Amino acid sequence: MDRNMRLTGPTPLPPEVLAATGRQVIGHRRPAFRAFVTGIVEDLRPVFGTSGAVVPLTCSGTGGLEAAAVNVVGPGDRVLAVSIGTFGDRFGEIARRAGADVVECRFPSGSAADPDDVRRALRRSSGVAAVLVTHNETSTGVLNPLAEVCRVVREESGALVLADVVSSLGATPVAMDAVGVDVAIGASQKALMAPPGLALVAVGHRAMAVARGRRCPSVYFDLPAAAEAVVRGDTAFTPAVPSLYGLRAALDLIHGAGLDAVFERHRRLAVRCRAGMAAAGFELVASDAVASPSLTAAVVPPGTTAGAIRAHLERTGIVVAVGRGSWKDRVIRVGHMGWVSVAEIDEVVATLPAAVAATTTTAGVAP
Ligand code: PLP
């Protein structure tokens, strides 16, 4: 058992959520399912900050990103992919495989998207149908200025905004309707502290109109059909009922605590984790202004490696993630989203100095 699991997802399940997943399944065409799925959607709406359609899909977050892409962009459509890391790159690749003409607007890893650069990119590329943006880039621990990006998109174009909120949903406001996101894609297994297996896709009326006006090439990921099923009180296909049970229990916990309190708890844990890691000699990747509420990424001190730090922590029951791609050896990422206590974050940062001391090789040779 991983005692203090501080991955960047999946996150541990609270006891109430864990217990709920063990209940007997119900049929998704039975009357009892109707109130059940309707209640979940109603309780997800404020988490997204929308009064529009929210569709649970049985797949991971990436499936939700695919669904968003294939419903609103098609072959030849121009798409601006704003990327600040590997998940932004992946969203662009998904649109590319859907046949879109993808124009990249990339920012260096560790920084947030600069809305002025997004504005310039929109002015350079005419006829952009959709802009892809990652709200919280999990590979670097950076939170993008989603509202500012949306504002620039609205000022410069009629493009739809598709936002990957997989690792921000439930940790910080998405405020979808207020900021003008057209499709927001979340997942169950991160800050929502529910079991893996569900993508949660919120679709605004502009995006729904576009999706309705075209024939979705995917039967499984047809968002208008999925949204109509939810209105009827079922799902288009057999859902992962135990994951929905878990999500129901998690939403009860979230709303019981109050959304604002949940967001504030994430903010405080992030501040605490960042201070602790910096004090232990780790160089924080994100500046304070764009720091993620969900995870902290930091460069390990000279003379050791991320893999060695992770292995040392694991021997004490603490599980963290290392960097992605070229950051694999130099960066560790500590998740502080979902069901996590101050004591668990304090334990991670208190263990770091010993991990560094035990893993640093001769005379400070840089990794
Ligand atoms: N987008 C972001 C920002 C993520 O953090 C992740 C997973 O870590 C994904 C997309 C992919 O989600 P999944 O692994 O559920 O497919």
mmCIF file with all atom_site columns, N, CA, C and O and ligand atoms in Angstrom, residues 8-9 59-63 65 87 90 134 136-139 164-167 187 189-190 324, ligand 1:
data_model
loop_
_atom_site.group_PDB
_atom_site.id
_atom_site.type_symbol
_atom_site.label_atom_id
_atom_site.label_alt_id
_atom_site.label_comp_id
_atom_site.label_asym_id
_atom_site.label_entity_id
_atom_site.label_seq_id
_atom_site.pdbx_PDB_ins_code
_atom_site.Cartn_x
_atom_site.Cartn_y
_atom_site.Cartn_z
_atom_site.occupancy
_atom_site.B_iso_or_equiv
_atom_site.pdbx_formal_charge
_atom_site.auth_seq_id
_atom_site.auth_comp_id
_atom_site.auth_asym_id
_atom_site.auth_atom_id
_atom_site.pdbx_PDB_model_num
ATOM   1   N N  . THR A 1 8   ? 0.214   12.812 -9.277  1.00 0.00 ? 8   THR A N  1
ATOM   2   C CA . THR A 1 8   ? -0.574  13.900 -9.872  1.00 0.00 ? 8   THR A CA 1
ATOM   3   C C  . THR A 1 8   ? -1.848  13.327 -10.499 1.00 0.00 ? 8   THR A C  1
ATOM   4   O O  . THR A 1 8   ? -2.403  13.885 -11.424 1.00 0.00 ? 8   THR A O  1
ATOM   5   N N  . GLY A 1 9   ? -2.296  12.234 -10.024 1.00 0.00 ? 9   GLY A N  1
ATOM   6   C CA . GLY A 1 9   ? -3.479  11.504 -10.462 1.00 0.00 ? 9   GLY A CA 1
ATOM   7   C C  . GLY A 1 9   ? -3.064  10.138 -10.958 1.00 0.00 ? 9   GLY A C  1
ATOM   8   O O  . GLY A 1 9   ? -2.016  10.042 -11.618 1.00 0.00 ? 9   GLY A O  1
ATOM   9   N N  . CYS A 1 59  ? -14.585 6.755  -19.985 1.00 0.00 ? 59  CYS A N  1
ATOM   10  C CA . CYS A 1 59  ? -13.240 6.736  -20.567 1.00 0.00 ? 59  CYS A CA 1
ATOM   11  C C  . CYS A 1 59  ? -12.384 7.638  -19.682 1.00 0.00 ? 59  CYS A C  1
ATOM   12  O O  . CYS A 1 59  ? -12.900 8.303  -18.791 1.00 0.00 ? 59  CYS A O  1
ATOM   13  N N  . SER A 1 60  ? -11.095 7.660  -19.901 1.00 0.00 ? 60  SER A N  1
ATOM   14  C CA . SER A 1 60  ? -10.253 8.564  -19.114 1.00 0.00 ? 60  SER A CA 1
ATOM   15  C C  . SER A 1 60  ? -10.330 9.974  -19.715 1.00 0.00 ? 60  SER A C  1
ATOM   16  O O  . SER A 1 60  ? -11.035 10.210 -20.703 1.00 0.00 ? 60  SER A O  1
ATOM   17  N N  . GLY A 1 61  ? -9.597  10.887 -19.136 1.00 0.00 ? 61  GLY A N  1
ATOM   18  C CA . GLY A 1 61  ? -9.635  12.277 -19.593 1.00 0.00 ? 61  GLY A CA 1
ATOM   19  C C  . GLY A 1 61  ? -9.286  12.415 -21.071 1.00 0.00 ? 61  GLY A C  1
ATOM   20  O O  . GLY A 1 61  ? -9.881  13.227 -21.786 1.00 0.00 ? 61  GLY A O  1
ATOM   21  N N  . THR A 1 62  ? -8.342  11.608 -21.534 1.00 0.00 ? 62  THR A N  1
ATOM   22  C CA . THR A 1 62  ? -7.928  11.701 -22.937 1.00 0.00 ? 62  THR A CA 1
ATOM   23  C C  . THR A 1 62  ? -9.098  11.393 -23.869 1.00 0.00 ? 62  THR A C  1
ATOM   24  O O  . THR A 1 62  ? -9.254  12.019 -24.924 1.00 0.00 ? 62  THR A O  1
ATOM   25  N N  . GLY A 1 63  ? -9.946  10.454 -23.461 1.00 0.00 ? 63  GLY A N  1
ATOM   26  C CA . GLY A 1 63  ? -11.151 10.170 -24.251 1.00 0.00 ? 63  GLY A CA 1
ATOM   27  C C  . GLY A 1 63  ? -12.046 11.398 -24.329 1.00 0.00 ? 63  GLY A C  1
ATOM   28  O O  . GLY A 1 63  ? -12.640 11.689 -25.372 1.00 0.00 ? 63  GLY A O  1
ATOM   29  N N  . LEU A 1 65  ? -11.009 14.478 -24.232 1.00 0.00 ? 65  LEU A N  1
ATOM   30  C CA . LEU A 1 65  ? -10.354 15.423 -25.153 1.00 0.00 ? 65  LEU A CA 1
ATOM   31  C C  . LEU A 1 65  ? -10.648 15.020 -26.600 1.00 0.00 ? 65  LEU A C  1
ATOM   32  O O  . LEU A 1 65  ? -10.913 15.874 -27.463 1.00 0.00 ? 65  LEU A O  1
ATOM   33  N N  . PHE A 1 87  ? 0.857   17.946 -21.960 1.00 0.00 ? 87  PHE A N  1
ATOM   34  C CA . PHE A 1 87  ? -0.582  17.720 -22.140 1.00 0.00 ? 87  PHE A CA 1
ATOM   35  C C  . PHE A 1 87  ? -1.165  18.678 -23.182 1.00 0.00 ? 87  PHE A C  1
ATOM   36  O O  . PHE A 1 87  ? -2.090  18.314 -23.920 1.00 0.00 ? 87  PHE A O  1
ATOM   37  N N  . ARG A 1 90  ? -0.329  17.150 -26.421 1.00 0.00 ? 90  ARG A N  1
ATOM   38  C CA . ARG A 1 90  ? -1.188  15.994 -26.724 1.00 0.00 ? 90  ARG A CA 1
ATOM   39  C C  . ARG A 1 90  ? -2.551  16.447 -27.270 1.00 0.00 ? 90  ARG A C  1
ATOM   40  O O  . ARG A 1 90  ? -3.077  15.848 -28.199 1.00 0.00 ? 90  ARG A O  1
ATOM   41  N N  . THR A 1 134 ? -4.802  24.254 -22.226 1.00 0.00 ? 134 THR A N  1
ATOM   42  C CA . THR A 1 134 ? -4.781  23.452 -21.008 1.00 0.00 ? 134 THR A CA 1
ATOM   43  C C  . THR A 1 134 ? -4.905  24.403 -19.825 1.00 0.00 ? 134 THR A C  1
ATOM   44  O O  . THR A 1 134 ? -4.107  25.342 -19.725 1.00 0.00 ? 134 THR A O  1
ATOM   45  N N  . ASN A 1 136 ? -4.661  23.671 -16.421 1.00 0.00 ? 136 ASN A N  1
ATOM   46  C CA . ASN A 1 136 ? -3.570  23.382 -15.488 1.00 0.00 ? 136 ASN A CA 1
ATOM   47  C C  . ASN A 1 136 ? -2.650  22.355 -16.142 1.00 0.00 ? 136 ASN A C  1
ATOM   48  O O  . ASN A 1 136 ? -3.065  21.222 -16.383 1.00 0.00 ? 136 ASN A O  1
ATOM   49  N N  . GLU A 1 137 ? -1.418  22.759 -16.460 1.00 0.00 ? 137 GLU A N  1
ATOM   50  C CA . GLU A 1 137 ? -0.489  21.854 -17.151 1.00 0.00 ? 137 GLU A CA 1
ATOM   51  C C  . GLU A 1 137 ? 0.193   20.970 -16.103 1.00 0.00 ? 137 GLU A C  1
ATOM   52  O O  . GLU A 1 137 ? 1.058   21.413 -15.338 1.00 0.00 ? 137 GLU A O  1
ATOM   53  N N  . THR A 1 138 ? -0.208  19.709 -16.104 1.00 0.00 ? 138 THR A N  1
ATOM   54  C CA . THR A 1 138 ? 0.248   18.781 -15.064 1.00 0.00 ? 138 THR A CA 1
ATOM   55  C C  . THR A 1 138 ? 1.714   18.398 -15.222 1.00 0.00 ? 138 THR A C  1
ATOM   56  O O  . THR A 1 138 ? 2.347   17.941 -14.273 1.00 0.00 ? 138 THR A O  1
ATOM   57  N N  . SER A 1 139 ? 2.274   18.579 -16.405 1.00 0.00 ? 139 SER A N  1
ATOM   58  C CA . SER A 1 139 ? 3.684   18.210 -16.586 1.00 0.00 ? 139 SER A CA 1
ATOM   59  C C  . SER A 1 139 ? 4.622   19.236 -15.965 1.00 0.00 ? 139 SER A C  1
ATOM   60  O O  . SER A 1 139 ? 5.767   18.915 -15.647 1.00 0.00 ? 139 SER A O  1
ATOM   61  N N  . ASP A 1 164 ? -8.834  21.966 -21.606 1.00 0.00 ? 164 ASP A N  1
ATOM   62  C CA . ASP A 1 164 ? -8.517  20.767 -20.835 1.00 0.00 ? 164 ASP A CA 1
ATOM   63  C C  . ASP A 1 164 ? -8.447  21.188 -19.373 1.00 0.00 ? 164 ASP A C  1
ATOM   64  O O  . ASP A 1 164 ? -7.541  21.920 -18.970 1.00 0.00 ? 164 ASP A O  1
ATOM   65  N N  . VAL A 1 165 ? -9.459  20.750 -18.589 1.00 0.00 ? 165 VAL A N  1
ATOM   66  C CA . VAL A 1 165 ? -9.475  21.096 -17.160 1.00 0.00 ? 165 VAL A CA 1
ATOM   67  C C  . VAL A 1 165 ? -9.286  19.830 -16.319 1.00 0.00 ? 165 VAL A C  1
ATOM   68  O O  . VAL A 1 165 ? -9.721  19.769 -15.171 1.00 0.00 ? 165 VAL A O  1
ATOM   69  N N  . VAL A 1 166 ? -8.615  18.846 -16.922 1.00 0.00 ? 166 VAL A N  1
ATOM   70  C CA . VAL A 1 166 ? -8.487  17.532 -16.267 1.00 0.00 ? 166 VAL A CA 1
ATOM   71  C C  . VAL A 1 166 ? -7.886  17.676 -14.862 1.00 0.00 ? 166 VAL A C  1
ATOM   72  O O  . VAL A 1 166 ? -8.374  17.075 -13.907 1.00 0.00 ? 166 VAL A O  1
ATOM   73  N N  . SER A 1 167 ? -6.833  18.483 -14.723 1.00 0.00 ? 167 SER A N  1
ATOM   74  C CA . SER A 1 167 ? -6.197  18.563 -13.403 1.00 0.00 ? 167 SER A CA 1
ATOM   75  C C  . SER A 1 167 ? -6.501  19.867 -12.666 1.00 0.00 ? 167 SER A C  1
ATOM   76  O O  . SER A 1 167 ? -5.860  20.162 -11.659 1.00 0.00 ? 167 SER A O  1
ATOM   77  N N  . ALA A 1 187 ? -11.826 15.067 -15.618 1.00 0.00 ? 187 ALA A N  1
ATOM   78  C CA . ALA A 1 187 ? -11.754 13.625 -15.384 1.00 0.00 ? 187 ALA A CA 1
ATOM   79  C C  . ALA A 1 187 ? -11.997 13.358 -13.901 1.00 0.00 ? 187 ALA A C  1
ATOM   80  O O  . ALA A 1 187 ? -11.797 14.229 -13.062 1.00 0.00 ? 187 ALA A O  1
ATOM   81  N N  . GLN A 1 189 ? -10.539 11.252 -11.766 1.00 0.00 ? 189 GLN A N  1
ATOM   82  C CA . GLN A 1 189 ? -9.526  10.695 -10.851 1.00 0.00 ? 189 GLN A CA 1
ATOM   83  C C  . GLN A 1 189 ? -8.522  11.710 -10.299 1.00 0.00 ? 189 GLN A C  1
ATOM   84  O O  . GLN A 1 189 ? -7.498  11.325 -9.769  1.00 0.00 ? 189 GLN A O  1
ATOM   85  N N  . LYS A 1 190 ? -8.813  12.989 -10.421 1.00 0.00 ? 190 LYS A N  1
ATOM   86  C CA . LYS A 1 190 ? -7.827  13.978 -9.955  1.00 0.00 ? 190 LYS A CA 1
ATOM   87  C C  . LYS A 1 190 ? -8.389  14.713 -8.745  1.00 0.00 ? 190 LYS A C  1
ATOM   88  O O  . LYS A 1 190 ? -8.629  14.107 -7.723  1.00 0.00 ? 190 LYS A O  1
ATOM   89  N N  . ARG A 1 324 ? 8.221   14.716 -16.761 1.00 0.00 ? 324 ARG A N  1
ATOM   90  C CA . ARG A 1 324 ? 7.889   14.004 -17.998 1.00 0.00 ? 324 ARG A CA 1
ATOM   91  C C  . ARG A 1 324 ? 8.917   14.355 -19.070 1.00 0.00 ? 324 ARG A C  1
ATOM   92  O O  . ARG A 1 324 ? 9.481   15.442 -19.067 1.00 0.00 ? 324 ARG A O  1
HETATM 93  N N1 . PLP B 2 .   ? -4.744  16.486 -19.454 1.00 0.00 ? 1   PLP B N1 1
HETATM 94  C C1 . PLP B 2 .   ? -4.126  16.756 -18.312 1.00 0.00 ? 1   PLP B C1 1
HETATM 95  C C2 . PLP B 2 .   ? -3.866  18.185 -17.945 1.00 0.00 ? 1   PLP B C2 1
HETATM 96  C C3 . PLP B 2 .   ? -3.729  15.724 -17.469 1.00 0.00 ? 1   PLP B C3 1
HETATM 97  O O1 . PLP B 2 .   ? -3.125  15.984 -16.313 1.00 0.00 ? 1   PLP B O1 1
HETATM 98  C C4 . PLP B 2 .   ? -3.983  14.384 -17.858 1.00 0.00 ? 1   PLP B C4 1
HETATM 99  C C5 . PLP B 2 .   ? -3.543  13.281 -17.006 1.00 0.00 ? 1   PLP B C5 1
HETATM 100 O O2 . PLP B 2 .   ? -2.671  13.402 -16.176 1.00 0.00 ? 1   PLP B O2 1
HETATM 101 C C6 . PLP B 2 .   ? -4.627  14.158 -19.052 1.00 0.00 ? 1   PLP B C6 1
HETATM 102 C C7 . PLP B 2 .   ? -5.005  15.229 -19.835 1.00 0.00 ? 1   PLP B C7 1
HETATM 103 C C8 . PLP B 2 .   ? -4.920  12.790 -19.507 1.00 0.00 ? 1   PLP B C8 1
HETATM 104 O O3 . PLP B 2 .   ? -5.874  12.216 -18.682 1.00 0.00 ? 1   PLP B O3 1
HETATM 105 P P1 . PLP B 2 .   ? -6.092  10.635 -18.630 1.00 0.00 ? 1   PLP B P1 1
HETATM 106 O O4 . PLP B 2 .   ? -4.828  10.032 -18.142 1.00 0.00 ? 1   PLP B O4 1
HETATM 107 O O5 . PLP B 2 .   ? -7.242  10.526 -17.651 1.00 0.00 ? 1   PLP B O5 1
HETATM 108 O O6 . PLP B 2 .   ? -6.454  10.189 -19.982 1.00 0.00 ? 1   PLP B O6 1
#
